[in-house]
Each structure stands twice: as C-alpha cells, then as structure tokens.
PDB file of C-alpha atoms in Angstrom:
ATOM      1  CA  UNK A   1    -129.960  16.789  30.341  1.00 60.00           C
ATOM      2  CA  UNK A   2    -127.383  15.023  28.155  1.00 66.00           C
ATOM      3  CA  UNK A   3    -123.978  16.659  27.711  1.00 68.00           C
ATOM      4  CA  UNK A   4    -123.677  18.173  24.198  1.00 72.00           C
ATOM      5  CA  UNK A   5    -119.879  17.773  24.072  1.00 83.00           C
ATOM      6  CA  UNK A   6    -120.391  14.004  23.891  1.00 95.00           C
ATOM      7  CA  UNK A   7    -122.768  14.118  20.916  1.00 95.00           C
ATOM      8  CA  UNK A   8    -120.470  15.238  18.080  1.00 95.00           C
ATOM      9  CA  UNK A   9    -118.679  12.669  15.892  1.00 96.00           C
ATOM     10  CA  UNK A  10    -114.944  12.403  16.518  1.00 96.00           C
ATOM     11  CA  UNK A  11    -112.753  13.395  13.563  1.00 96.00           C
ATOM     12  CA  UNK A  12    -110.953  10.836  11.421  1.00 98.00           C
ATOM     13  CA  UNK A  13    -107.627  11.130  13.257  1.00 98.00           C
ATOM     14  CA  UNK A  14    -109.225  10.214  16.601  1.00 97.00           C
ATOM     15  CA  UNK A  15    -111.126   7.310  15.060  1.00 98.00           C
ATOM     16  CA  UNK A  16    -107.886   5.978  13.617  1.00 98.00           C
ATOM     17  CA  UNK A  17    -106.112   6.273  16.980  1.00 98.00           C
ATOM     18  CA  UNK A  18    -108.889   4.361  18.701  1.00 98.00           C
ATOM     19  CA  UNK A  19    -108.922   1.701  15.992  1.00 98.00           C
ATOM     20  CA  UNK A  20    -105.152   1.240  16.183  1.00 98.00           C
ATOM     21  CA  UNK A  21    -105.282   0.895  19.967  1.00 98.00           C
ATOM     22  CA  UNK A  22    -108.091  -1.651  19.794  1.00 98.00           C
ATOM     23  CA  UNK A  23    -106.200  -3.683  17.203  1.00 98.00           C
ATOM     24  CA  UNK A  24    -103.098  -3.617  19.398  1.00 98.00           C
ATOM     25  CA  UNK A  25    -105.254  -5.035  22.214  1.00 98.00           C
ATOM     26  CA  UNK A  26    -106.512  -7.996  20.178  1.00 98.00           C
ATOM     27  CA  UNK A  27    -109.798  -6.681  18.794  1.00 98.00           C
ATOM     28  CA  UNK A  28    -110.709  -6.838  15.116  1.00 98.00           C
ATOM     29  CA  UNK A  29    -111.607  -3.326  13.999  1.00 98.00           C
ATOM     30  CA  UNK A  30    -113.168  -1.931  10.850  1.00 98.00           C
ATOM     31  CA  UNK A  31    -113.849   1.756  10.231  1.00 98.00           C
ATOM     32  CA  UNK A  32    -116.999   2.097   8.128  1.00 98.00           C
ATOM     33  CA  UNK A  33    -118.608   5.141   6.582  1.00 98.00           C
ATOM     34  CA  UNK A  34    -122.150   4.782   7.848  1.00 97.00           C
ATOM     35  CA  UNK A  35    -124.946   2.713   9.316  1.00 96.00           C
ATOM     36  CA  UNK A  36    -125.831   1.128   5.981  1.00 97.00           C
ATOM     37  CA  UNK A  37    -122.299  -0.240   5.684  1.00 98.00           C
ATOM     38  CA  UNK A  38    -122.442  -1.637   9.236  1.00 98.00           C
ATOM     39  CA  UNK A  39    -125.796  -3.273   8.584  1.00 97.00           C
ATOM     40  CA  UNK A  40    -124.463  -4.997   5.486  1.00 98.00           C
ATOM     41  CA  UNK A  41    -121.240  -5.992   7.229  1.00 98.00           C
ATOM     42  CA  UNK A  42    -123.095  -7.661  10.106  1.00 98.00           C
ATOM     43  CA  UNK A  43    -124.891  -9.900   7.617  1.00 96.00           C
ATOM     44  CA  UNK A  44    -121.521 -10.869   6.134  1.00 98.00           C
ATOM     45  CA  UNK A  45    -119.925 -11.554   9.530  1.00 98.00           C
ATOM     46  CA  UNK A  46    -122.721 -13.548  11.177  1.00 98.00           C
ATOM     47  CA  UNK A  47    -123.405 -16.937   9.574  1.00 97.00           C
ATOM     48  CA  UNK A  48    -126.958 -17.877   8.721  1.00 97.00           C
ATOM     49  CA  UNK A  49    -128.579 -20.011  11.415  1.00 98.00           C
ATOM     50  CA  UNK A  50    -126.362 -18.733  14.237  1.00 98.00           C
ATOM     51  CA  UNK A  51    -127.920 -18.229  17.678  1.00 98.00           C
ATOM     52  CA  UNK A  52    -127.746 -14.435  18.022  1.00 98.00           C
ATOM     53  CA  UNK A  53    -128.620 -12.234  20.971  1.00 98.00           C
ATOM     54  CA  UNK A  54    -129.039  -8.494  20.514  1.00 98.00           C
ATOM     55  CA  UNK A  55    -128.152  -6.432  23.555  1.00 95.00           C
ATOM     56  CA  UNK A  56    -130.486  -3.547  24.355  1.00 92.00           C
ATOM     57  CA  UNK A  57    -129.119  -0.781  22.162  1.00 95.00           C
ATOM     58  CA  UNK A  58    -130.468   2.319  20.469  1.00 96.00           C
ATOM     59  CA  UNK A  59    -127.684   1.901  17.919  1.00 97.00           C
ATOM     60  CA  UNK A  60    -129.017  -1.512  16.904  1.00 98.00           C
ATOM     61  CA  UNK A  61    -132.611  -0.269  16.871  1.00 96.00           C
ATOM     62  CA  UNK A  62    -131.975   2.866  14.850  1.00 97.00           C
ATOM     63  CA  UNK A  63    -129.678   1.109  12.389  1.00 97.00           C
ATOM     64  CA  UNK A  64    -132.194  -1.627  11.606  1.00 97.00           C
ATOM     65  CA  UNK A  65    -129.775  -4.337  12.748  1.00 98.00           C
ATOM     66  CA  UNK A  66    -132.034  -5.309  15.649  1.00 98.00           C
ATOM     67  CA  UNK A  67    -134.943  -5.926  13.266  1.00 97.00           C
ATOM     68  CA  UNK A  68    -132.711  -7.760  10.788  1.00 97.00           C
ATOM     69  CA  UNK A  69    -131.718 -10.240  13.504  1.00 98.00           C
ATOM     70  CA  UNK A  70    -134.938 -10.603  15.464  1.00 98.00           C
ATOM     71  CA  UNK A  71    -137.530 -10.576  12.696  1.00 97.00           C
ATOM     72  CA  UNK A  72    -135.579 -11.351   9.539  1.00 95.00           C
ATOM     73  CA  UNK A  73    -135.645 -15.142   9.837  1.00 96.00           C
ATOM     74  CA  UNK A  74    -131.974 -15.545   8.930  1.00 97.00           C
ATOM     75  CA  UNK A  75    -130.795 -16.386  12.469  1.00 98.00           C
ATOM     76  CA  UNK A  76    -131.890 -18.211  15.588  1.00 98.00           C
ATOM     77  CA  UNK A  77    -132.940 -15.009  17.320  1.00 98.00           C
ATOM     78  CA  UNK A  78    -132.619 -15.279  21.093  1.00 98.00           C
ATOM     79  CA  UNK A  79    -134.234 -12.011  22.217  1.00 97.00           C
ATOM     80  CA  UNK A  80    -137.775 -12.722  20.968  1.00 97.00           C
ATOM     81  CA  UNK A  81    -137.522 -16.255  22.319  1.00 96.00           C
ATOM     82  CA  UNK A  82    -136.524 -14.974  25.751  1.00 96.00           C
ATOM     83  CA  UNK A  83    -139.263 -12.346  25.797  1.00 94.00           C
ATOM     84  CA  UNK A  84    -141.836 -15.087  25.292  1.00 95.00           C
ATOM     85  CA  UNK A  85    -140.552 -17.158  28.223  1.00 96.00           C
ATOM     86  CA  UNK A  86    -141.840 -17.074  31.815  1.00 95.00           C
ATOM     87  CA  UNK A  87    -139.356 -15.189  33.981  1.00 90.00           C
ATOM     88  CA  UNK A  88    -140.619 -16.875  37.153  1.00 92.00           C
ATOM     89  CA  UNK A  89    -140.401 -20.486  36.026  1.00 96.00           C
ATOM     90  CA  UNK A  90    -137.764 -20.323  33.267  1.00 96.00           C
ATOM     91  CA  UNK A  91    -135.248 -17.914  34.762  1.00 94.00           C
ATOM     92  CA  UNK A  92    -132.351 -20.362  34.563  1.00 95.00           C
ATOM     93  CA  UNK A  93    -133.026 -21.133  30.907  1.00 96.00           C
ATOM     94  CA  UNK A  94    -133.253 -17.419  30.117  1.00 96.00           C
ATOM     95  CA  UNK A  95    -129.955 -16.763  31.845  1.00 95.00           C
ATOM     96  CA  UNK A  96    -128.211 -19.530  29.898  1.00 95.00           C
ATOM     97  CA  UNK A  97    -129.628 -18.448  26.548  1.00 96.00           C
ATOM     98  CA  UNK A  98    -128.536 -14.839  27.070  1.00 97.00           C
ATOM     99  CA  UNK A  99    -125.167 -15.708  28.590  1.00 97.00           C
ATOM    100  CA  UNK A 100    -123.719 -18.048  25.960  1.00 97.00           C
ATOM    101  CA  UNK A 101    -125.049 -17.267  22.468  1.00 98.00           C
ATOM    102  CA  UNK A 102    -123.064 -17.969  19.333  1.00 98.00           C
ATOM    103  CA  UNK A 103    -122.973 -14.227  18.681  1.00 98.00           C
ATOM    104  CA  UNK A 104    -123.906 -11.168  20.699  1.00 98.00           C
ATOM    105  CA  UNK A 105    -124.485  -7.883  18.904  1.00 98.00           C
ATOM    106  CA  UNK A 106    -124.555  -4.546  20.671  1.00 98.00           C
ATOM    107  CA  UNK A 107    -122.857  -1.236  21.221  1.00 98.00           C
ATOM    108  CA  UNK A 108    -120.930   0.566  23.942  1.00 98.00           C
ATOM    109  CA  UNK A 109    -121.297   3.726  25.983  1.00 98.00           C
ATOM    110  CA  UNK A 110    -117.772   4.836  25.151  1.00 98.00           C
ATOM    111  CA  UNK A 111    -114.646   3.808  23.269  1.00 98.00           C
ATOM    112  CA  UNK A 112    -111.359   5.265  24.430  1.00 98.00           C
ATOM    113  CA  UNK A 113    -108.506   6.305  22.184  1.00 98.00           C
ATOM    114  CA  UNK A 114    -106.369   4.066  24.380  1.00 98.00           C
ATOM    115  CA  UNK A 115    -108.335   1.019  23.229  1.00 98.00           C
ATOM    116  CA  UNK A 116    -110.934   0.239  25.915  1.00 98.00           C
ATOM    117  CA  UNK A 117    -114.639  -0.456  25.474  1.00 98.00           C
ATOM    118  CA  UNK A 118    -116.942   0.786  28.246  1.00 98.00           C
ATOM    119  CA  UNK A 119    -120.411  -0.739  28.609  1.00 98.00           C
ATOM    120  CA  UNK A 120    -122.987   0.423  31.162  1.00 97.00           C
ATOM    121  CA  UNK A 121    -126.030  -1.585  32.188  1.00 95.00           C
ATOM    122  CA  UNK A 122    -128.972  -1.423  34.529  1.00 93.00           C
ATOM    123  CA  UNK A 123    -129.627  -5.172  34.749  1.00 92.00           C
ATOM    124  CA  UNK A 124    -126.279  -6.597  33.665  1.00 94.00           C
ATOM    125  CA  UNK A 125    -128.043  -9.318  31.664  1.00 94.00           C
ATOM    126  CA  UNK A 126    -125.959  -8.819  28.525  1.00 95.00           C
ATOM    127  CA  UNK A 127    -122.591  -8.392  30.241  1.00 97.00           C
ATOM    128  CA  UNK A 128    -121.601 -12.080  30.637  1.00 97.00           C
ATOM    129  CA  UNK A 129    -121.905 -12.622  26.885  1.00 98.00           C
ATOM    130  CA  UNK A 130    -119.907  -9.475  26.126  1.00 98.00           C
ATOM    131  CA  UNK A 131    -117.204 -10.392  28.617  1.00 98.00           C
ATOM    132  CA  UNK A 132    -116.580 -13.860  27.256  1.00 97.00           C
ATOM    133  CA  UNK A 133    -119.697 -16.034  27.315  1.00 98.00           C
ATOM    134  CA  UNK A 134    -120.567 -15.528  23.648  1.00 98.00           C
ATOM    135  CA  UNK A 135    -118.428 -17.307  21.074  1.00 98.00           C
ATOM    136  CA  UNK A 136    -118.274 -13.999  19.206  1.00 98.00           C
ATOM    137  CA  UNK A 137    -119.102 -10.390  20.068  1.00 98.00           C
ATOM    138  CA  UNK A 138    -119.695  -7.582  17.590  1.00 98.00           C
ATOM    139  CA  UNK A 139    -120.095  -3.965  18.691  1.00 98.00           C
ATOM    140  CA  UNK A 140    -121.361  -1.208  16.373  1.00 98.00           C
ATOM    141  CA  UNK A 141    -119.981   2.097  17.633  1.00 98.00           C
ATOM    142  CA  UNK A 142    -120.911   5.600  16.486  1.00 98.00           C
ATOM    143  CA  UNK A 143    -118.142   8.165  16.075  1.00 98.00           C
ATOM    144  CA  UNK A 144    -119.518  10.342  18.898  1.00 98.00           C
ATOM    145  CA  UNK A 145    -118.638   7.636  21.442  1.00 98.00           C
ATOM    146  CA  UNK A 146    -114.875   7.996  20.984  1.00 98.00           C
ATOM    147  CA  UNK A 147    -113.275   9.742  23.977  1.00 98.00           C
ATOM    148  CA  UNK A 148    -109.651  10.319  24.995  1.00 97.00           C
ATOM    149  CA  UNK A 149    -109.412   8.104  28.075  1.00 98.00           C
ATOM    150  CA  UNK A 150    -111.228   6.071  30.712  1.00 98.00           C
ATOM    151  CA  UNK A 151    -111.973   9.041  32.984  1.00 97.00           C
ATOM    152  CA  UNK A 152    -113.725  10.805  30.117  1.00 97.00           C
ATOM    153  CA  UNK A 153    -115.529   7.590  29.210  1.00 98.00           C
ATOM    154  CA  UNK A 154    -117.017   7.352  32.701  1.00 97.00           C
ATOM    155  CA  UNK A 155    -118.076  11.002  32.510  1.00 97.00           C
ATOM    156  CA  UNK A 156    -119.779  10.257  29.193  1.00 97.00           C
ATOM    157  CA  UNK A 157    -121.699   7.401  30.821  1.00 97.00           C
ATOM    158  CA  UNK A 158    -122.972   9.543  33.709  1.00 96.00           C
ATOM    159  CA  UNK A 159    -123.420  12.911  32.015  1.00 95.00           C
ATOM    160  CA  UNK A 160    -124.637  11.901  28.563  1.00 95.00           C
ATOM    161  CA  UNK A 161    -125.778   8.279  28.244  1.00 96.00           C
ATOM    162  CA  UNK A 162    -127.627   7.961  31.538  1.00 95.00           C
ATOM    163  CA  UNK A 163    -129.969  10.969  31.059  1.00 94.00           C
ATOM    164  CA  UNK A 164    -130.891   9.774  27.568  1.00 94.00           C
ATOM    165  CA  UNK A 165    -131.412   6.165  28.632  1.00 93.00           C
ATOM    166  CA  UNK A 166    -133.427   7.264  31.671  1.00 93.00           C
ATOM    167  CA  UNK A 167    -135.747   9.277  29.446  1.00 93.00           C
ATOM    168  CA  UNK A 168    -136.172   6.233  27.207  1.00 90.00           C
ATOM    169  CA  UNK A 169    -136.933   3.794  30.035  1.00 91.00           C
ATOM    170  CA  UNK A 170    -139.243   6.293  31.735  1.00 91.00           C
ATOM    171  CA  UNK A 171    -141.293   6.600  28.557  1.00 91.00           C
ATOM    172  CA  UNK A 172    -141.224   2.877  27.791  1.00 88.00           C
ATOM    173  CA  UNK A 173    -141.522   1.332  31.260  1.00 89.00           C
ATOM    174  CA  UNK A 174    -142.396   4.080  33.727  1.00 92.00           C
ATOM    175  CA  UNK A 175    -139.092   4.159  35.633  1.00 89.00           C
ATOM    176  CA  UNK A 176    -135.660   5.738  35.157  1.00 90.00           C
ATOM    177  CA  UNK A 177    -132.515   3.831  34.295  1.00 93.00           C
ATOM    178  CA  UNK A 178    -129.415   3.471  36.470  1.00 95.00           C
ATOM    179  CA  UNK A 179    -125.756   2.584  35.996  1.00 96.00           C
ATOM    180  CA  UNK A 180    -125.855  -0.487  38.212  1.00 97.00           C
ATOM    181  CA  UNK A 181    -123.073  -2.338  36.420  1.00 97.00           C
ATOM    182  CA  UNK A 182    -120.093  -1.258  34.358  1.00 97.00           C
ATOM    183  CA  UNK A 183    -117.957  -3.477  32.140  1.00 98.00           C
ATOM    184  CA  UNK A 184    -114.591  -2.272  30.842  1.00 98.00           C
ATOM    185  CA  UNK A 185    -112.961  -4.407  28.166  1.00 98.00           C
ATOM    186  CA  UNK A 186    -109.278  -3.512  27.905  1.00 98.00           C
ATOM    187  CA  UNK A 187    -108.232  -6.327  25.574  1.00 98.00           C
ATOM    188  CA  UNK A 188    -109.516  -9.371  23.702  1.00 98.00           C
ATOM    189  CA  UNK A 189    -107.345 -12.423  24.495  1.00 97.00           C
ATOM    190  CA  UNK A 190    -108.977 -14.687  21.886  1.00 96.00           C
ATOM    191  CA  UNK A 191    -108.108 -13.719  18.295  1.00 94.00           C
ATOM    192  CA  UNK A 192    -111.151 -13.121  16.116  1.00 96.00           C
ATOM    193  CA  UNK A 193    -113.668 -13.163  18.970  1.00 98.00           C
ATOM    194  CA  UNK A 194    -114.304  -9.434  19.430  1.00 98.00           C
ATOM    195  CA  UNK A 195    -115.082  -7.168  16.480  1.00 98.00           C
ATOM    196  CA  UNK A 196    -115.689  -3.424  16.577  1.00 98.00           C
ATOM    197  CA  UNK A 197    -117.420  -1.780  13.615  1.00 98.00           C
ATOM    198  CA  UNK A 198    -116.503   1.868  14.143  1.00 98.00           C
ATOM    199  CA  UNK A 199    -118.614   4.311  12.159  1.00 98.00           C
ATOM    200  CA  UNK A 200    -117.594   7.717  10.852  1.00 98.00           C
ATOM    201  CA  UNK A 201    -121.056   9.039  11.774  1.00 98.00           C
ATOM    202  CA  UNK A 202    -122.951   9.383  15.034  1.00 97.00           C
ATOM    203  CA  UNK A 203    -125.715   6.965  15.988  1.00 97.00           C
ATOM    204  CA  UNK A 204    -127.334   5.967  19.269  1.00 95.00           C
ATOM    205  CA  UNK A 205    -126.554   7.360  22.711  1.00 92.00           C
TER     206      UNK A 205
END
C-alpha cells in the first residue's frame, strides 16, 4: 500500500524553499498554480518541430501533456516512433533516439527542499536523457513530491511510488515494477538546460 503521508501537497513555504534551492543549484524553476498552467507553459517552452521524448510518467499522462506531445502533431514525437520499431533488430537506433532528444519531458519521484531531483526507474531507458543526453530537460512536479531531504526522498520512492507503479504495471503488463535504477540530480551545470515546473497541486505518483 502507498504511504499516505507522501500524498498531500506541500504548503507554499516548502515549495518556495525547494524552488530556491533548485535555482541555487543551476535549475530554472517556475512555481505554477495547476496542471493547466503547466500544460500551457510546456507549449511555450518547447519549440515547434523539436524532437521530444516523453518519459513514462503518470503526471504527463494525467495532465494531458503526453497526448499533446505524442499525438498533437506539433513536435517530432519520439515515443510513438520508438514503439513502432523492432526491438530485436533496431535496438541501437531506439537507444540513440531515446538517449539524445532535443527535449525530454517527465517528472520525478521526489524533490528535496535542499534542491535535488530523485528519479526512479525499472528499465533506466529515460535516465541518460535526463542526466545530460537531452539538449533540454523539463520536469513537471506535483506539490506532494516535495520532501525535506534525500533520506525522505528515498523512503518516498520505496514506500509510496513503488506500490503505486507496481499496481499500474501489473494491470497494464502483468508484472510488478521495481526500483532497478535511481538517478539523483543535485545540480544543473549548464544554464538553461534543466527546468522544473513545480505545481501548487498534487498530480501523479
């Protein structure tokens, strides 16, 4: 069962602390009221025709951003292209497409008030692009994902995110999920590359 203490949106003061810490670490940060604002902001930030990969994310799905990118026709959408490719014969091409897009969009499992982004993955496919392979990375983060520190972030991954993601993958694919890979981003060394759209409301896991 997910942990209920990780489901409630953090108050404004904690959001502002997290945003200030991220900015001090080189990330661009915007605090937005809701999902609608994030959806509109993504369209402003991502230029038409860009090659965009959407990481697997309930936040993107529930917000409508995933559909905007992958079915809207505005961008060169990488995910549907990859899904249509043969994983046995085109594995190298798939890896390159996913690893170095113009833009990767996604979310995180936790955001610490000390300015770190924590991303958990079963396959690790999206992690190279998040870590530096994509020319630009944009994360949409619900207010419930803000935690005090890295220890609490790792607890959130195991106690809250993993049970929810396992239930999703069990229903969709017939097997549970696992935290096989963890990525912790403590700073963004390239100005303007990493953007966090931090919402005042909860969305996703």
